[in-house]
CSV table of C-alpha atoms and ligand atoms in Angstrom, one decimal:
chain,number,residue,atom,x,y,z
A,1,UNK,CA,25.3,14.4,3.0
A,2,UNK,CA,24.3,12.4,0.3
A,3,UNK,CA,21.8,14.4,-2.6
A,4,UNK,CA,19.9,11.7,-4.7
A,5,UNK,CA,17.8,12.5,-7.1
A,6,UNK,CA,13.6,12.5,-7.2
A,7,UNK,CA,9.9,13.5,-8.1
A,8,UNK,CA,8.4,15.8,-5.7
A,9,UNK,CA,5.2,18.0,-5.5
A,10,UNK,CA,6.1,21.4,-4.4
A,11,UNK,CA,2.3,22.5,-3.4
A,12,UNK,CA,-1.3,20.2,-3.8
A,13,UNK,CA,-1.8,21.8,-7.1
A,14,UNK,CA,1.7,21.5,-8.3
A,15,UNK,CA,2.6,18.4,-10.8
A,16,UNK,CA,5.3,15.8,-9.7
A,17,UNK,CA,8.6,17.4,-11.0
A,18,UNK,CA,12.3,16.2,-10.5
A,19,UNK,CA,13.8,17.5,-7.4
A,20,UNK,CA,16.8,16.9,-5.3
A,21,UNK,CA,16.8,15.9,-1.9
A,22,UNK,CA,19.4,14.9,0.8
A,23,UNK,CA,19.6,11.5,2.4
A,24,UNK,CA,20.9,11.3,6.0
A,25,UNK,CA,24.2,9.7,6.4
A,26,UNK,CA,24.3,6.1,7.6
A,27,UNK,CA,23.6,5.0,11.6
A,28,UNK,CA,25.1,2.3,13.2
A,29,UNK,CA,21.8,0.8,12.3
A,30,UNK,CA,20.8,1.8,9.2
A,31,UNK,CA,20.2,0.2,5.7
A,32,UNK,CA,20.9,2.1,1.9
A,33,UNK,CA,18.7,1.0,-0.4
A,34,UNK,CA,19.4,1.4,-3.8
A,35,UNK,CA,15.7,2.0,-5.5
A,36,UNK,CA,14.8,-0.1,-8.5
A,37,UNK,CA,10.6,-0.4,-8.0
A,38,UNK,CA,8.5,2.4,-6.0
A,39,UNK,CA,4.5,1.1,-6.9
A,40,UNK,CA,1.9,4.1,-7.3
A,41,UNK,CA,-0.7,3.9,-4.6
A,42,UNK,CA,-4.0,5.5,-4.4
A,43,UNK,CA,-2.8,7.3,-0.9
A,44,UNK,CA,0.5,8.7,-2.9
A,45,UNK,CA,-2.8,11.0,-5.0
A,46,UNK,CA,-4.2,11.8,-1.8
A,47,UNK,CA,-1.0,12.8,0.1
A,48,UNK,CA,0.5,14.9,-2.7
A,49,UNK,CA,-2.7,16.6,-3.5
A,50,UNK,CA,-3.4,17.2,0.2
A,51,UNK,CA,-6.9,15.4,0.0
A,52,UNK,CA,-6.1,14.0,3.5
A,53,UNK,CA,-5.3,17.4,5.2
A,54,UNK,CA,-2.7,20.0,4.4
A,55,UNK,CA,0.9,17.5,3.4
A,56,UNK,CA,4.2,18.2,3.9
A,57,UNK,CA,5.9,20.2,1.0
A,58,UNK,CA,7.9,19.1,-0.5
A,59,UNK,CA,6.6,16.2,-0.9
A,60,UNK,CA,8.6,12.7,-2.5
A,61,UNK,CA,5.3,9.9,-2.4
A,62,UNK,CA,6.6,6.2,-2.5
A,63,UNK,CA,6.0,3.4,0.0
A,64,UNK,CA,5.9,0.6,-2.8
A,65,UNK,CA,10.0,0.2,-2.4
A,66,UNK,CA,11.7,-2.5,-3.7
A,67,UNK,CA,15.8,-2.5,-4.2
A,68,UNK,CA,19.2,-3.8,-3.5
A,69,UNK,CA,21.6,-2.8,0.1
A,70,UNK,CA,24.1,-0.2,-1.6
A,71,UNK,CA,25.5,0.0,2.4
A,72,UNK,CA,25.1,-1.0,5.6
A,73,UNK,CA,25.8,0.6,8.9
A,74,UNK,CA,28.3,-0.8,11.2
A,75,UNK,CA,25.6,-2.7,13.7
A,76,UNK,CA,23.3,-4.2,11.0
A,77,UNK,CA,23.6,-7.5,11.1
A,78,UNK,CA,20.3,-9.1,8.7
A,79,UNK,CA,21.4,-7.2,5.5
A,80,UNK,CA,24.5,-6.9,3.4
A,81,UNK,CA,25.5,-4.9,0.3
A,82,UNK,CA,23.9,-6.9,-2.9
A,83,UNK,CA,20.9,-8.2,-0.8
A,84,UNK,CA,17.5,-7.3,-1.8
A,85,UNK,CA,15.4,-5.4,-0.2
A,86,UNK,CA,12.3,-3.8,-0.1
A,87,UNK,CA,10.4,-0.5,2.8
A,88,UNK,CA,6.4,0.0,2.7
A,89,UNK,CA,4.6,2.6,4.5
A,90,UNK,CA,6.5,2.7,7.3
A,91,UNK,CA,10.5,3.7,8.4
A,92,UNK,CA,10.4,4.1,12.1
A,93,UNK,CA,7.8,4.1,15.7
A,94,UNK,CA,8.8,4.3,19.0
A,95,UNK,CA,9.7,0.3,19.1
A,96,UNK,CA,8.7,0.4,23.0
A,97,UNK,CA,5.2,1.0,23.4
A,98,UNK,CA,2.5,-2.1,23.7
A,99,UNK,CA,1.1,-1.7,19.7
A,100,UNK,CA,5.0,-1.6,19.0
A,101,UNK,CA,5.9,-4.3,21.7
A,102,UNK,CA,3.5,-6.7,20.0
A,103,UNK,CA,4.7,-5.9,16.4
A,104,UNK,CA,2.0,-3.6,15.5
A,105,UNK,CA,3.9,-0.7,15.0
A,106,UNK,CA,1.4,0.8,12.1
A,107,UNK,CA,-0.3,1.5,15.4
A,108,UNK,CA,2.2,3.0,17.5
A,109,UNK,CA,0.9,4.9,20.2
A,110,UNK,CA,3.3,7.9,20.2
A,111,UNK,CA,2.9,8.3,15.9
A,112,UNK,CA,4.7,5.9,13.6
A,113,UNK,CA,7.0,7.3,11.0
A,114,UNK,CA,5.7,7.5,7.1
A,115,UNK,CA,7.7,6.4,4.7
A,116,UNK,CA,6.8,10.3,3.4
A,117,UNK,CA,4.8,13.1,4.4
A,118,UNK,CA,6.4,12.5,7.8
A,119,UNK,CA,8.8,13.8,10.5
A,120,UNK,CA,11.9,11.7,11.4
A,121,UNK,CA,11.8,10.9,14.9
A,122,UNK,CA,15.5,12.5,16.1
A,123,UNK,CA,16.0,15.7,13.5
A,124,UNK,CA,12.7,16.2,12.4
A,125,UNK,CA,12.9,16.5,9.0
A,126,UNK,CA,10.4,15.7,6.6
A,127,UNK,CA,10.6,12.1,5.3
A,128,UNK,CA,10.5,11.7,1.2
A,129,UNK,CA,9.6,8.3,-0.2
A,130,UNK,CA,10.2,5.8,-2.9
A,131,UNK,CA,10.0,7.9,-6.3
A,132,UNK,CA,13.8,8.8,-5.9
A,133,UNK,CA,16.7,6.4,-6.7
A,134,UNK,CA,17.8,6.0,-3.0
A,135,UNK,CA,16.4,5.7,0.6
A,136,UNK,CA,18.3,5.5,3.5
A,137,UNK,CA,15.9,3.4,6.3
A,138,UNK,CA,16.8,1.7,10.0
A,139,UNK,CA,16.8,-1.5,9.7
A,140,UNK,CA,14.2,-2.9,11.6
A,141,UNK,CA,11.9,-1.1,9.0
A,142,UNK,CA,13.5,-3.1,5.8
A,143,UNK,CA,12.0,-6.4,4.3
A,144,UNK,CA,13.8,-9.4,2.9
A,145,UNK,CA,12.3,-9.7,-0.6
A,146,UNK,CA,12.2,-13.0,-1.9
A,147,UNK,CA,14.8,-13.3,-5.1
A,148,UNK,CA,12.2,-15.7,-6.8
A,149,UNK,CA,9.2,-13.2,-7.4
A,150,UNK,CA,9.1,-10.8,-10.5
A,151,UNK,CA,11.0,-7.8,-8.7
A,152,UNK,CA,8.8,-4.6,-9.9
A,153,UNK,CA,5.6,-6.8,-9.7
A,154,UNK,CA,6.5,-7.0,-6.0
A,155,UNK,CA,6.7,-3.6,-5.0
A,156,UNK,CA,3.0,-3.3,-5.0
A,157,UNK,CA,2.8,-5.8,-2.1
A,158,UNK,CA,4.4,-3.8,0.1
A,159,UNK,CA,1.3,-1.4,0.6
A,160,UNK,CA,-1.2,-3.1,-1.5
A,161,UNK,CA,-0.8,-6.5,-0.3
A,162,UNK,CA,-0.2,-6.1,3.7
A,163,UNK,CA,-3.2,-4.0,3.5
A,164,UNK,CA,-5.6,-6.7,2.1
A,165,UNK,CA,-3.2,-9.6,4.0
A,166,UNK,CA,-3.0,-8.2,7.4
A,167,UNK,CA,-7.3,-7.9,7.9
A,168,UNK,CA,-7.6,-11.3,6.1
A,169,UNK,CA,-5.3,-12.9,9.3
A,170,UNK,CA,-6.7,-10.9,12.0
A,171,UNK,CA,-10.0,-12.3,11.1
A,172,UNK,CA,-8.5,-15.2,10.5
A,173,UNK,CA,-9.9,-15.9,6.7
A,174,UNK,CA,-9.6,-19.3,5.3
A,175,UNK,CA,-11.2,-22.3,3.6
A,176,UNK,CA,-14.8,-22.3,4.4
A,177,UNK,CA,-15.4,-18.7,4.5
A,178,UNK,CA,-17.5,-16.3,2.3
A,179,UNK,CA,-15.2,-13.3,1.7
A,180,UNK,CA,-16.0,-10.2,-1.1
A,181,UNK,CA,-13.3,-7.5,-1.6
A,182,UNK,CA,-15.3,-4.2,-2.9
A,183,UNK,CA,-13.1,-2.8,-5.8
A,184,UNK,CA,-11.0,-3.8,-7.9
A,185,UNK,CA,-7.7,-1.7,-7.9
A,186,UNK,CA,-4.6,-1.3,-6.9
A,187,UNK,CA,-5.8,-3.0,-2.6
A,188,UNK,CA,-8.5,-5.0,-4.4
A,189,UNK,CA,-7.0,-7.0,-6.8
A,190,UNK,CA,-4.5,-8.3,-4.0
A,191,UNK,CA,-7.2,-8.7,-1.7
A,192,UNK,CA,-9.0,-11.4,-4.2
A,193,UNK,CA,-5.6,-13.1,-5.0
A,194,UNK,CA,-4.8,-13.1,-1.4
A,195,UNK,CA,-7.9,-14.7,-0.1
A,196,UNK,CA,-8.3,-16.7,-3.1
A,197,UNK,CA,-4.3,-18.4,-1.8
A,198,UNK,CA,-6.4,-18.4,1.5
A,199,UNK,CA,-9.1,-20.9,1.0
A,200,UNK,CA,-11.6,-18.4,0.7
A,201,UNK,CA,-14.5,-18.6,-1.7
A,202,UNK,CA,-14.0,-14.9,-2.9
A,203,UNK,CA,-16.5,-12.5,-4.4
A,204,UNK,CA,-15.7,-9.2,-6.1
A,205,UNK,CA,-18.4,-6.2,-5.9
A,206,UNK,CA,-16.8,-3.9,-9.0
A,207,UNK,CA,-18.8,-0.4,-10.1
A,208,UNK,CA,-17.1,-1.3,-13.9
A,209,UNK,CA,-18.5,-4.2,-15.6
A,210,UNK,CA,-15.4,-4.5,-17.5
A,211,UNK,CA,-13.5,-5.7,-15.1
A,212,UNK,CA,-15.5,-8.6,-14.4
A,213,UNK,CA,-13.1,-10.9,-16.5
A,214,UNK,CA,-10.3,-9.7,-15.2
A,215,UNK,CA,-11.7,-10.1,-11.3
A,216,UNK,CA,-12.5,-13.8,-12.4
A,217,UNK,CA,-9.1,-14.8,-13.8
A,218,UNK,CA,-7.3,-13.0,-11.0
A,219,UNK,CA,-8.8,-15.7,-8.4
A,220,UNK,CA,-12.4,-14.4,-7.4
A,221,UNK,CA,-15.1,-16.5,-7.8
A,222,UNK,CA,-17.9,-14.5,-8.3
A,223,UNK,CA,-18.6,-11.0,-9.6
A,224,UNK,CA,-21.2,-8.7,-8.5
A,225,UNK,CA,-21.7,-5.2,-10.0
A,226,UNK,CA,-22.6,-3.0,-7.0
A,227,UNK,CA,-24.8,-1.1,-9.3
A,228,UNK,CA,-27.2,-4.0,-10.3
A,229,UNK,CA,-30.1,-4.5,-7.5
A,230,UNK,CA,-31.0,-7.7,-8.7
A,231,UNK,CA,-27.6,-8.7,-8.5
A,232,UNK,CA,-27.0,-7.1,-5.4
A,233,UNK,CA,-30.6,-9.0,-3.9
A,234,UNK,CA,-29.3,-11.9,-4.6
A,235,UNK,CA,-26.1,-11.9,-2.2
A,236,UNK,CA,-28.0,-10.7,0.5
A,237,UNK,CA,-26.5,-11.9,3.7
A,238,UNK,CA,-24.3,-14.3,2.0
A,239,UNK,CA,-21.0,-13.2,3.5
A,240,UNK,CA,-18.6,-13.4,6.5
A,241,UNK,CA,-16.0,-11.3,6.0
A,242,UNK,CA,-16.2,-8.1,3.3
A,243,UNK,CA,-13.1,-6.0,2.7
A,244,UNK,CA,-14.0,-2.1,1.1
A,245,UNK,CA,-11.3,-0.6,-0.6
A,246,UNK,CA,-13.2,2.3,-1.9
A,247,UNK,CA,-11.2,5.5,-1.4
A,248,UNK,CA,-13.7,7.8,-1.1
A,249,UNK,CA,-17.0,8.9,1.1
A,250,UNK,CA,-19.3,6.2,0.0
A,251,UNK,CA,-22.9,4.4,1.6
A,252,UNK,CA,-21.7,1.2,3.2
A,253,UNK,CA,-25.3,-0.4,3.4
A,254,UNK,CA,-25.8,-1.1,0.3
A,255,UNK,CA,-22.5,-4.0,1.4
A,256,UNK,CA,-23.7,-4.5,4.6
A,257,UNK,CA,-26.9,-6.1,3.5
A,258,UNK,CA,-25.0,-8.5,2.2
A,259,UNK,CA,-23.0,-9.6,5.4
A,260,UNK,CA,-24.3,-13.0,7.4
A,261,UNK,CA,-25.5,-12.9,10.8
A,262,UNK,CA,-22.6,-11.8,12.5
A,263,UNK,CA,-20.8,-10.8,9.7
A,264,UNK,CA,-17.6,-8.3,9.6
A,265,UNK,CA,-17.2,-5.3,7.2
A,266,UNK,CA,-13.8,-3.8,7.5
A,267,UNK,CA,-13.1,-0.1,5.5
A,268,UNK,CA,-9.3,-0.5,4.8
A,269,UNK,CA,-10.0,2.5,1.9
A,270,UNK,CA,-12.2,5.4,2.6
A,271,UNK,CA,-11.2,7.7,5.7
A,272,UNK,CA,-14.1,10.0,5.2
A,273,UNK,CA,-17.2,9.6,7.1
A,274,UNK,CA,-19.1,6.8,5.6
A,275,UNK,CA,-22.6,5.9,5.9
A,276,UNK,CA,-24.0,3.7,7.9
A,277,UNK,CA,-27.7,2.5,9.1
A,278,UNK,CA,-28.0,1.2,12.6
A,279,UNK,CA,-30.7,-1.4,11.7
A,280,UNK,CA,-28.3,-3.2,8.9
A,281,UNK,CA,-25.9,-3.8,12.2
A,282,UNK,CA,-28.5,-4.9,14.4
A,283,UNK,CA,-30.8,-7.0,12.4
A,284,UNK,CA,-27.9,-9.2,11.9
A,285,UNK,CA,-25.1,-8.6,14.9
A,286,UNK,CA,-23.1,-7.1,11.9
A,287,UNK,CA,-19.9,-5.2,12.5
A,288,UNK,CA,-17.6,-2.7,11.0
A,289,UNK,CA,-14.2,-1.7,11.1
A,290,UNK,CA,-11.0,-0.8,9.8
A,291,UNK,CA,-7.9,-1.9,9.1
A,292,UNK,CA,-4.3,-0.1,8.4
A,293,UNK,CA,-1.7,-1.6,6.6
A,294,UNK,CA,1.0,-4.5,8.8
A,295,UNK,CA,3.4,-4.8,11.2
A,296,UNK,CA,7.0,-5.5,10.1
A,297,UNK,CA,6.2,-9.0,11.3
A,298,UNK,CA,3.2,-9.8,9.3
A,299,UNK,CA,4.6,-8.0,6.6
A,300,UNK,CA,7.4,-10.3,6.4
A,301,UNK,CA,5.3,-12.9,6.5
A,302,UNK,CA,3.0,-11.5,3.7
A,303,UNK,CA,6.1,-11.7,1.5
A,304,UNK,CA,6.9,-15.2,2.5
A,305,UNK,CA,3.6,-16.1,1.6
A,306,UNK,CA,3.8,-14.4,-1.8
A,307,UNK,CA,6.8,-16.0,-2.4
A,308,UNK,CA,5.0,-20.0,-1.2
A,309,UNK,CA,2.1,-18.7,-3.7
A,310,UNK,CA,3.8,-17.4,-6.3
A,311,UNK,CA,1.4,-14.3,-6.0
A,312,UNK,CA,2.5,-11.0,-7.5
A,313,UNK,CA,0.7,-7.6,-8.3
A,314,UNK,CA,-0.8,-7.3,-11.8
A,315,UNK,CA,1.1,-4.2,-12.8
A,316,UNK,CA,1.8,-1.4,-15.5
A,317,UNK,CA,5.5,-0.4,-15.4
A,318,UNK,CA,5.9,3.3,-15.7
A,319,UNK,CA,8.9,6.0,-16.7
A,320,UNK,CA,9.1,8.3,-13.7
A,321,UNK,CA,8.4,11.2,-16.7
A,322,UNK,CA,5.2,9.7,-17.2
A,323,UNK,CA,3.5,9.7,-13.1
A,324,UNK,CA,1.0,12.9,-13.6
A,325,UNK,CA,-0.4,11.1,-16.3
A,326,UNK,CA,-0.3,8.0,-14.3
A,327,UNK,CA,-1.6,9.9,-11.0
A,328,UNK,CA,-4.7,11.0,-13.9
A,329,UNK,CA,-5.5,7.7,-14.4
A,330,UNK,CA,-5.9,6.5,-11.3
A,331,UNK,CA,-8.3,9.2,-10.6
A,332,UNK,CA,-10.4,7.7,-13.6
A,333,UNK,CA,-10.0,4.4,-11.9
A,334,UNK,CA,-7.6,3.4,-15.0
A,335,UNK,CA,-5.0,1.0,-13.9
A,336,UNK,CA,-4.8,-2.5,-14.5
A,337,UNK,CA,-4.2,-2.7,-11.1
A,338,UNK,CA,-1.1,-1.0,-10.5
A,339,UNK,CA,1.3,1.3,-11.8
A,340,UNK,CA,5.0,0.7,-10.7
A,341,UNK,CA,7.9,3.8,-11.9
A,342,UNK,CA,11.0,2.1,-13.6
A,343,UNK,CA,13.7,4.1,-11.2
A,344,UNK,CA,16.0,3.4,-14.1
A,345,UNK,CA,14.2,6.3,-16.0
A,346,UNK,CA,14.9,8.7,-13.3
A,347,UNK,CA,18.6,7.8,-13.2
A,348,UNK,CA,18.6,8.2,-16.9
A,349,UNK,CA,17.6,11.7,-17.0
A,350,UNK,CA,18.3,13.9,-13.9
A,351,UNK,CA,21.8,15.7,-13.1
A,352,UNK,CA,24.6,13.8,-11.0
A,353,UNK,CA,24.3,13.2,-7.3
A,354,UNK,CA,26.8,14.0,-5.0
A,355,UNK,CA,27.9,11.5,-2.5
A,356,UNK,CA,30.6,12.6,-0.8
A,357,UNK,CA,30.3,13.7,3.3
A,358,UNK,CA,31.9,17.0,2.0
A,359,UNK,CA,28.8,18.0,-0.2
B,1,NAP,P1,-7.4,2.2,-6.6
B,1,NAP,O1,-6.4,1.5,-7.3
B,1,NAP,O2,-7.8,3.6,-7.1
B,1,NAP,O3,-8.7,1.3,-6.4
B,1,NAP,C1,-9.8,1.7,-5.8
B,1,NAP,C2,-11.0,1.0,-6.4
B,1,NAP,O4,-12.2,1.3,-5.8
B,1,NAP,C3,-11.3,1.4,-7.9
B,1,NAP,O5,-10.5,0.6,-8.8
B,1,NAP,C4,-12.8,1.1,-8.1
B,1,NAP,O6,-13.0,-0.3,-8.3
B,1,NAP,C5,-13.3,1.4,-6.7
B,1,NAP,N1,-13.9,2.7,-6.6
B,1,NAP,C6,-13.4,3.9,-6.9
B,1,NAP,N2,-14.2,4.9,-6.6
B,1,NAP,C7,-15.3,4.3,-6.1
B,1,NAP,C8,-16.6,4.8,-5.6
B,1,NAP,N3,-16.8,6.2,-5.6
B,1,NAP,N4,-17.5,4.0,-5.2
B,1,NAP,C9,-17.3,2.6,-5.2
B,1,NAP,N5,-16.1,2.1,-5.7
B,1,NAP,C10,-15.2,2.9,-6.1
B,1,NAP,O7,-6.9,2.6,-5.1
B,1,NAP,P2,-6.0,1.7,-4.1
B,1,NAP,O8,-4.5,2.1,-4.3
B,1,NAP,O9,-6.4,0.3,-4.2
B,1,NAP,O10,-6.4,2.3,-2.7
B,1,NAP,C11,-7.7,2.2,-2.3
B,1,NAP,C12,-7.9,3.1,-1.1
B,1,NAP,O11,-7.2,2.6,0.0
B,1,NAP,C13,-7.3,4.5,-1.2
B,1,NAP,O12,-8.2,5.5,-0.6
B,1,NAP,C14,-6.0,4.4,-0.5
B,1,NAP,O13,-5.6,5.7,0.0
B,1,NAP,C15,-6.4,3.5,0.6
B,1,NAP,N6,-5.3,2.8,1.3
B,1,NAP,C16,-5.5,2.5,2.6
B,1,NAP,C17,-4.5,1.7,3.2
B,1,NAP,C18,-4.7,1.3,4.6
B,1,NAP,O14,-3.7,0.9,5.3
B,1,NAP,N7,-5.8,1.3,5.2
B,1,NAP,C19,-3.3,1.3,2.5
B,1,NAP,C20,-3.2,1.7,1.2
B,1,NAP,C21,-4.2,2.4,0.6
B,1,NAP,P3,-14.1,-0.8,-9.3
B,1,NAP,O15,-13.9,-0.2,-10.6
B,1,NAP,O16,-13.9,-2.3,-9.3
B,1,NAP,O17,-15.4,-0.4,-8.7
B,2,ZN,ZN1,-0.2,2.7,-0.1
């Protein structure tokens, strides 16, 4: 079976360090995808350092995948060798049960399949992700990525972008409507370009006055920083639709003052308990919910709508050498507003892989 080469964490404490791991061989029905782009997303952290419960070790993070068919099994009929191509969070679900059935398969009800840190359905072994130079994925689970976008400031969208694009639809976000995205990362600073292409009017609520500029010129219209009272006074029940990307434990109130009568609050970032006072929900019918990632369908459609927009991540291109530092940095909440690995650095410096059936 094919051995391609990656980064992997070996324990939650251990850095990302090269590794070695086996690709299946082709099915009928799957797609080779030669890895150019993997995006660095705050979940990747969270995963490799179990912070979301005990991970599977080894463990290869990357669902930010962008690249070009190197083969295609004898039944796939939407991809051929040269096309580009790009896999997100997810590489498999059941494809028969009513989440799945209505193209929801993030919400499969017998357990989708992660692009890492996950079981494949049929032999059960663990799934590794994008930081590697080549995934192997059915094709129902592969994107067509438009050839006019700047190719490794696309990878970001798809995690990054379906996340903030697939909440904006299901609320159905457009002209006329008072949106803020909390934070301004990696999720957040698609979310404002997103709802900005939208319609929206678009407010960001930042903890880091220096990124106030930056939250302006990337399409919000306003800036609040969460920290200010005054500031925070002054939006009080201002807003329809608010999108939290905050990836930790955090008091929601504070945001949900702000919400109109009626008004939604959807977590997309924190899966920790978060805080929540009854009487900021019932004063004003408010609501709050939460939101993972996109279907295949939407988020094919997402891309197509990146592609009508011209809208891109803002990113920080990478070495695959350089992704503890990088993982460090988003921890600080350093990242101008995405780091994506160069896969040409880990081509460049690991020992050949084997490709024949006979390995
Ligand atoms: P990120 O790049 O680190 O951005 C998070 C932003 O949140 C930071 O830039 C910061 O913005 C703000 N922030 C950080 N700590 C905060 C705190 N304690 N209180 C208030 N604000 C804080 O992360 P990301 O990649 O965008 O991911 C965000 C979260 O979403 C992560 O937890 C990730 O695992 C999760 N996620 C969820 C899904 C899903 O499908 N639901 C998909 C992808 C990722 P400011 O400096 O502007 O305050
Ligand atoms: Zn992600």
């Amino acid at each position: 079976m094919p051995t391609v080469n990656a980064y992997a964490a070996q324990t939650a404490t251990s850095p990302l360090a090269p590794f070695q791991i086996v690709r299946r061989e082709l099915n009928a029905n799957d797609v080779q995808v030669e890895i150019l782009y993997s995006g660095v997303c705050h979940s990747d952290v969270h995963q490799a350092r179990s912070e979301w419960g005990p991970s599977l070790y080894p463990l290869v993070p990357g669902h930010e995948i962008v690249g070009r068919v190197t083969a295609v099994g004898a039944e796939v009929g939407r991809f051929k060798v040269g096309d580009l191509a790009g896999v997100g969070v997810l590489v498999d679900s059941c494809q028969h049960c009513d989440s799945c059935s209505a193209g929801l398969e993030q919400y499969c009800e017998n357990g989708s399949t992660q692009t890492y840190n996950s079981r494949e359905r049929e032999s059960k072994a663990i799934t590794f992700g994008g930081y590697s130079t080549s995934i192997v994925v059915r094709e129902e689970f592969v994107l067509r990525v438009p050839e006019s976008l700047d190719l490794k400031a696309v990878a970001p969208l798809l995690c990054a972008g379906i996340t903030m694009y697939s909440p904006l639809r299901h609320w159905k976000i457009g002209a006329g409507h008072n949106v803020a995205v909390v934070g301004l990362g990696g999720l957040g600073h698609m979310g404002i370009k997103l709802a900005a292409a939208m319609g929206a009017q678009v407010t960001l609520f930042t903890t880091s006055q220096g990124k106030a500029e930056d939250g302006l010129r990337l399409g919000a219209h306003h800036v609040v920083i969460s920290s200010d009272k005054a500031a925070m006074k002054a939006v009080r029940a201002s807003f329809d639709f608010i999108l939290s990307t905050v990836p930790t434990s955090h008091d929601l109130n504070p945001y949900l003052g702000t919400l109109k009568l009626g008004g939604q609050l959807v977590i997309v970032g924190a899966i920790d308990p978060v805080e929540v006072h009854g009487g900021q929900l019932i004063s004003h019918r408010r609501s709050v919910s939460g939101s993972n990632i996109g279907g295949l369908q939407e988020t094919q459609e997402m891309l197509d709508f990146c592609a009508e927009h011209g809208i891109v991540a803002d990113i920080e291109l990478i070495d695959m050498q350089d992704i503890n530092a990088a993982y460090d940095r988003v921890v600080k909440n350093d990242v101008k507003y995405r780091f994506v690995i160069d896969m040409a650095s880990l081509k460049r410096e690991q020992p050949e892989e084997k490709n024949s059936a006979a390995d």
